[in-house]
């Protein structure tokens, strides 16, 4: 079991940067693959980026590739999403989630979710 709390969301202008953090508490943070997801008004929740247990492999949605970077510091039980060159279409509630076992590239593979943090990009 793990509890997740996102932070770092807010209002940012297009072209700017933002860093989201996901603080985890539970048995062992390093046992989980981590993912960032987002849900915009009227749209389905979608995968933004995922990172494996050791941080050795990352995967990104095409829409954010080259702009966003997912990372983790297992010693601090924290995952991050660095958002650069943000666009208005990045506006959404961003969630972090933890996967213990299963398809870490799919939303359905994630067992634990944070409450979300709002990111709003102004044009």
Coordinates of N, CA and C in Angstrom, one line a residue:
X1 N 0.8 -1.2 0.0 CA 0.0 0.0 0.0 C 0.9 1.3 0.0
X2 N 0.4 2.3 -0.7 CA 1.1 3.5 -0.7 C 0.1 4.7 -0.8
X3 N 0.4 5.8 -0.2 CA -0.4 7.0 -0.3 C 0.4 8.0 -1.0
X4 N -0.2 8.7 -1.9 CA 0.4 9.7 -2.8 C -0.2 11.1 -2.7
X5 N 0.7 12.1 -2.7 CA 0.2 13.5 -2.6 C 1.0 14.3 -3.6
X6 N 0.2 14.9 -4.5 CA 0.8 15.7 -5.5 C 0.9 17.2 -5.0
X7 N 1.9 17.9 -5.6 CA 2.0 19.3 -5.3 C 2.7 20.0 -6.4
X8 N 2.7 21.3 -6.5 CA 3.4 22.1 -7.5 C 2.6 22.6 -8.6
X9 N 1.3 22.3 -8.6 CA 0.5 22.8 -9.7 C 0.2 24.3 -9.5
X10 N -0.4 24.9 -10.5 CA -0.7 26.3 -10.4 C -0.9 26.9 -11.8
X11 N -0.8 28.2 -11.8 CA -1.0 29.0 -13.1 C 0.3 29.3 -13.7
X12 N 0.5 29.1 -15.0 CA 1.7 29.4 -15.6 C 1.4 29.8 -17.1
X13 N 2.2 30.8 -17.6 CA 2.0 31.2 -18.9 C 2.5 30.3 -20.0
X14 N 1.9 30.3 -21.1 CA 2.4 29.4 -22.2 C 3.9 29.7 -22.5
X15 N 4.7 28.6 -22.6 CA 6.1 28.7 -22.8 C 6.9 28.6 -21.5
X16 N 6.2 28.7 -20.4 CA 6.9 28.6 -19.1 C 7.1 27.2 -18.7
X17 N 7.6 27.1 -17.4 CA 7.9 25.8 -16.8 C 7.3 25.6 -15.5
X18 N 7.1 24.4 -15.1 CA 6.5 24.0 -13.8 C 7.0 22.7 -13.4
X19 N 7.2 22.4 -12.2 CA 7.7 21.1 -11.7 C 6.6 20.6 -10.7
X20 N 6.1 19.4 -11.0 CA 5.2 18.8 -10.1 C 5.9 17.7 -9.3
X21 N 5.5 17.6 -8.0 CA 6.1 16.6 -7.1 C 5.0 15.6 -6.6
X22 N 5.4 14.4 -6.4 CA 4.6 13.4 -5.9 C 5.2 12.7 -4.7
X23 N 4.8 13.0 -3.5 CA 5.3 12.5 -2.3 C 4.6 11.2 -1.9
X24 N 5.3 10.1 -1.6 CA 4.8 8.8 -1.4 C 5.1 8.4 0.1
X25 N 4.1 7.7 0.6 CA 4.3 7.1 1.9 C 3.7 5.7 1.9
X26 N 4.4 4.8 2.5 CA 4.0 3.4 2.5 C 5.1 2.4 2.7
X27 N 5.0 1.2 2.2 CA 5.9 0.2 2.5 C 7.3 0.5 1.9
X28 N 7.3 0.5 0.6 CA 8.5 0.7 -0.2 C 8.3 1.3 -1.5
X29 N 8.7 2.6 -1.6 CA 8.5 3.4 -2.8 C 9.2 2.7 -4.0
X30 N 10.3 2.2 -3.8 CA 11.1 1.6 -4.9 C 10.5 0.3 -5.5
X31 N 9.4 -0.2 -4.9 CA 8.7 -1.4 -5.4 C 7.7 -1.0 -6.4
X32 N 7.5 0.2 -6.7 CA 6.4 0.7 -7.6 C 7.0 1.4 -8.8
X33 N 6.5 1.1 -9.9 CA 6.6 2.0 -11.1 C 5.7 3.1 -10.8
X34 N 6.0 4.3 -11.3 CA 5.3 5.5 -11.1 C 4.8 6.1 -12.4
X35 N 3.7 6.7 -12.4 CA 3.2 7.4 -13.6 C 2.5 8.7 -13.3
X36 N 2.6 9.6 -14.3 CA 1.9 10.8 -14.2 C 0.8 10.8 -15.3
X37 N -0.4 11.2 -14.9 CA -1.6 11.2 -15.8 C -2.2 12.6 -15.7
X38 N -3.1 12.9 -16.7 CA -3.8 14.1 -16.6 C -5.2 14.0 -17.2
X39 N -6.1 14.8 -16.7 CA -7.4 14.8 -17.2 C -7.9 16.3 -17.4
X40 N -8.2 16.7 -18.6 CA -8.7 18.0 -18.9 C -10.2 17.9 -18.8
X41 N -10.8 19.1 -18.7 CA -12.3 19.2 -18.6 C -12.9 18.5 -19.8
X42 N -13.9 17.6 -19.6 CA -14.6 17.0 -20.7 C -13.8 15.9 -21.5
X43 N -12.6 15.6 -21.0 CA -11.8 14.6 -21.7 C -11.5 13.4 -20.7
X44 N -11.1 12.3 -21.3 CA -10.7 11.2 -20.5 C -9.3 11.3 -19.9
X45 N -9.1 10.7 -18.8 CA -7.8 10.7 -18.2 C -6.8 10.0 -19.2
X46 N -5.6 10.5 -19.3 CA -4.6 10.0 -20.2 C -3.2 9.9 -19.6
X47 N -2.4 9.0 -20.1 CA -1.1 8.8 -19.6 C -0.2 10.0 -20.1
X48 N 0.6 10.5 -19.3 CA 1.5 11.6 -19.6 C 2.9 11.0 -19.7
X49 N 3.3 10.3 -18.6 CA 4.7 9.7 -18.6 C 4.7 8.7 -17.5
X50 N 5.6 7.7 -17.7 CA 5.7 6.6 -16.7 C 7.2 6.4 -16.5
X51 N 7.6 5.9 -15.3 CA 9.0 5.6 -15.0 C 9.0 4.3 -14.2
X52 N 10.0 3.5 -14.5 CA 10.2 2.2 -13.9 C 10.7 2.3 -12.5
X53 N 10.8 1.2 -11.8 CA 11.1 1.2 -10.3 C 12.5 1.8 -10.0
X54 N 13.5 1.5 -10.8 CA 14.8 2.1 -10.6 C 15.0 3.4 -11.3
X55 N 14.1 3.8 -12.1 CA 14.2 5.0 -12.9 C 15.0 4.8 -14.2
X56 N 15.3 3.6 -14.5 CA 16.1 3.3 -15.7 C 15.4 3.5 -17.0
X57 N 14.1 3.4 -17.0 CA 13.4 3.5 -18.2 C 12.2 4.5 -18.0
X58 N 12.0 5.3 -19.0 CA 10.9 6.2 -19.0 C 10.1 6.1 -20.3
X59 N 8.8 6.5 -20.3 CA 8.0 6.5 -21.4 C 7.1 7.7 -21.4
X60 N 6.9 8.3 -22.6 CA 6.2 9.6 -22.7 C 5.1 9.5 -23.7
X61 N 4.0 10.2 -23.5 CA 3.0 10.4 -24.5 C 3.6 11.3 -25.6
X62 N 3.2 11.1 -26.8 CA 3.8 11.8 -27.9 C 3.5 13.3 -27.7
X63 N 2.4 13.7 -27.1 CA 2.1 15.1 -27.0 C 3.0 15.8 -26.0
X64 N 3.8 15.2 -25.2 CA 4.6 15.8 -24.3 C 6.1 15.5 -24.5
X65 N 6.4 14.6 -25.3 CA 7.8 14.1 -25.6 C 8.6 15.3 -26.0
X66 N 9.8 15.4 -25.3 CA 10.7 16.5 -25.6 C 10.4 17.8 -24.8
X67 N 9.3 17.8 -24.1 CA 9.0 19.0 -23.3 C 8.9 18.6 -21.8
X68 N 8.4 17.4 -21.5 CA 8.2 17.0 -20.1 C 9.3 15.9 -19.8
X69 N 9.7 15.9 -18.5 CA 10.6 14.9 -18.0 C 10.1 14.3 -16.7
X70 N 10.0 13.0 -16.7 CA 9.6 12.3 -15.4 C 10.9 11.8 -14.8
X71 N 10.9 11.9 -13.5 CA 12.1 11.4 -12.7 C 11.6 10.9 -11.3
X72 N 12.5 10.3 -10.6 CA 12.2 9.9 -9.2 C 13.5 9.8 -8.4
X73 N 13.3 10.1 -7.1 CA 14.4 9.9 -6.2 C 13.9 9.0 -5.1
X74 N 14.3 7.7 -5.2 CA 13.7 6.7 -4.3 C 14.1 6.9 -2.9
X75 N 15.3 7.5 -2.6 CA 15.7 7.8 -1.3 C 14.8 8.8 -0.6
X76 N 14.2 9.6 -1.4 CA 13.3 10.7 -0.9 C 11.8 10.3 -1.1
X77 N 11.5 9.1 -1.6 CA 10.1 8.7 -1.8 C 9.3 9.7 -2.6
X78 N 10.0 10.2 -3.7 CA 9.3 11.3 -4.4 C 9.5 11.1 -5.9
X79 N 8.5 11.3 -6.7 CA 8.5 11.3 -8.1 C 8.2 12.8 -8.6
X80 N 8.8 13.1 -9.8 CA 8.6 14.5 -10.3 C 8.2 14.5 -11.7
X81 N 7.6 15.5 -12.1 CA 7.3 15.8 -13.5 C 7.7 17.2 -13.8
X82 N 8.8 17.3 -14.6 CA 9.3 18.7 -15.0 C 8.6 19.0 -16.3
X83 N 7.9 20.1 -16.3 CA 7.1 20.5 -17.4 C 7.7 21.8 -18.0
X84 N 8.3 21.7 -19.2 CA 8.9 22.8 -19.9 C 8.1 23.2 -21.2
X85 N 8.2 24.4 -21.6 CA 7.5 24.8 -22.8 C 6.0 24.5 -22.8
X86 N 5.4 24.8 -21.7 CA 4.0 24.3 -21.6 C 3.1 25.1 -22.6
X87 N 2.0 24.4 -22.9 CA 1.1 24.9 -23.9 C -0.3 25.0 -23.2
X88 N -1.2 25.8 -23.7 CA -2.6 25.8 -23.2 C -3.2 24.5 -23.1
X89 N -3.0 23.6 -24.1 CA -3.6 22.3 -24.1 C -3.0 21.4 -23.0
X90 N -2.0 21.8 -22.3 CA -1.5 21.0 -21.2 C -2.4 21.3 -19.9
X91 N -3.3 22.2 -20.0 CA -4.2 22.5 -18.9 C -5.0 21.3 -18.5
X92 N -4.9 20.9 -17.2 CA -5.6 19.7 -16.8 C -5.3 19.5 -15.3
X93 N -6.0 18.5 -14.7 CA -5.6 18.1 -13.4 C -4.6 16.9 -13.6
X94 N -3.5 17.1 -12.9 CA -2.4 16.1 -13.0 C -2.4 15.2 -11.8
X95 N -2.4 13.9 -12.1 CA -2.4 12.8 -11.0 C -1.1 12.0 -11.1
X96 N -0.6 11.7 -10.0 CA 0.5 10.6 -9.9 C -0.2 9.4 -9.5
X97 N 0.4 8.2 -9.9 CA -0.1 7.0 -9.5 C 1.0 5.9 -9.4
X98 N 0.8 4.9 -8.7 CA 1.8 3.8 -8.4 C 1.3 2.5 -8.9
X99 N 2.2 1.8 -9.6 CA 1.9 0.5 -10.1 C 2.9 -0.5 -9.4
X100 N 2.3 -1.6 -8.8 CA 3.1 -2.6 -8.2 C 3.4 -3.7 -9.1
X101 N 2.4 -4.2 -9.8 CA 2.5 -5.3 -10.7 C 1.4 -5.3 -11.7
X102 N 1.9 -5.4 -13.0 CA 0.9 -5.3 -14.1 C 1.4 -4.4 -15.2
X103 N 0.5 -4.0 -16.0 CA 0.9 -3.2 -17.2 C 1.1 -1.7 -16.7
X104 N 2.4 -1.4 -16.6 CA 2.7 0.0 -16.1 C 2.5 1.1 -17.2
X105 N 2.2 0.7 -18.4 CA 1.9 1.6 -19.5 C 0.5 2.0 -19.6
X106 N -0.4 1.3 -18.9 CA -1.8 1.5 -19.0 C -2.4 2.0 -17.7
X107 N -3.4 2.9 -17.8 CA -4.0 3.4 -16.6 C -4.6 2.3 -15.8
X108 N -5.1 1.3 -16.4 CA -5.7 0.2 -15.6 C -4.6 -0.6 -14.8
X109 N -3.4 -0.4 -15.1 CA -2.3 -1.1 -14.3 C -1.9 -0.4 -13.0
X110 N -2.5 0.8 -12.7 CA -2.1 1.5 -11.6 C -3.1 1.3 -10.4
X111 N -2.5 1.0 -9.3 CA -3.3 0.6 -8.1 C -3.6 1.7 -7.1
X112 N -2.7 2.7 -7.1 CA -2.9 3.8 -6.1 C -2.8 5.1 -6.8
X113 N -3.6 6.1 -6.4 CA -3.7 7.4 -7.0 C -3.6 8.5 -6.0
X114 N -3.0 9.6 -6.4 CA -3.1 10.8 -5.6 C -4.4 11.6 -5.9
X115 N -4.5 12.7 -5.2 CA -5.8 13.5 -5.3 C -5.8 14.4 -6.5
X116 N -4.6 14.6 -7.1 CA -4.5 15.5 -8.3 C -4.1 16.9 -7.9
X117 N -3.5 17.6 -8.8 CA -3.1 19.0 -8.7 C -3.4 19.7 -10.0
X118 N -4.0 20.8 -9.9 CA -4.4 21.6 -11.1 C -3.3 22.3 -11.7
X119 N -3.1 22.2 -13.0 CA -2.2 23.0 -13.8 C -3.0 23.7 -14.8
X120 N -2.8 25.0 -14.8 CA -3.5 25.9 -15.8 C -2.5 26.7 -16.6
X121 N -2.5 26.6 -17.9 CA -1.6 27.3 -18.8 C -2.4 28.4 -19.5
X122 N -2.0 29.6 -19.3 CA -2.7 30.7 -19.9 C -2.0 31.0 -21.2
X123 N -2.8 31.5 -22.2 CA -2.3 31.8 -23.5 C -2.0 33.3 -23.6

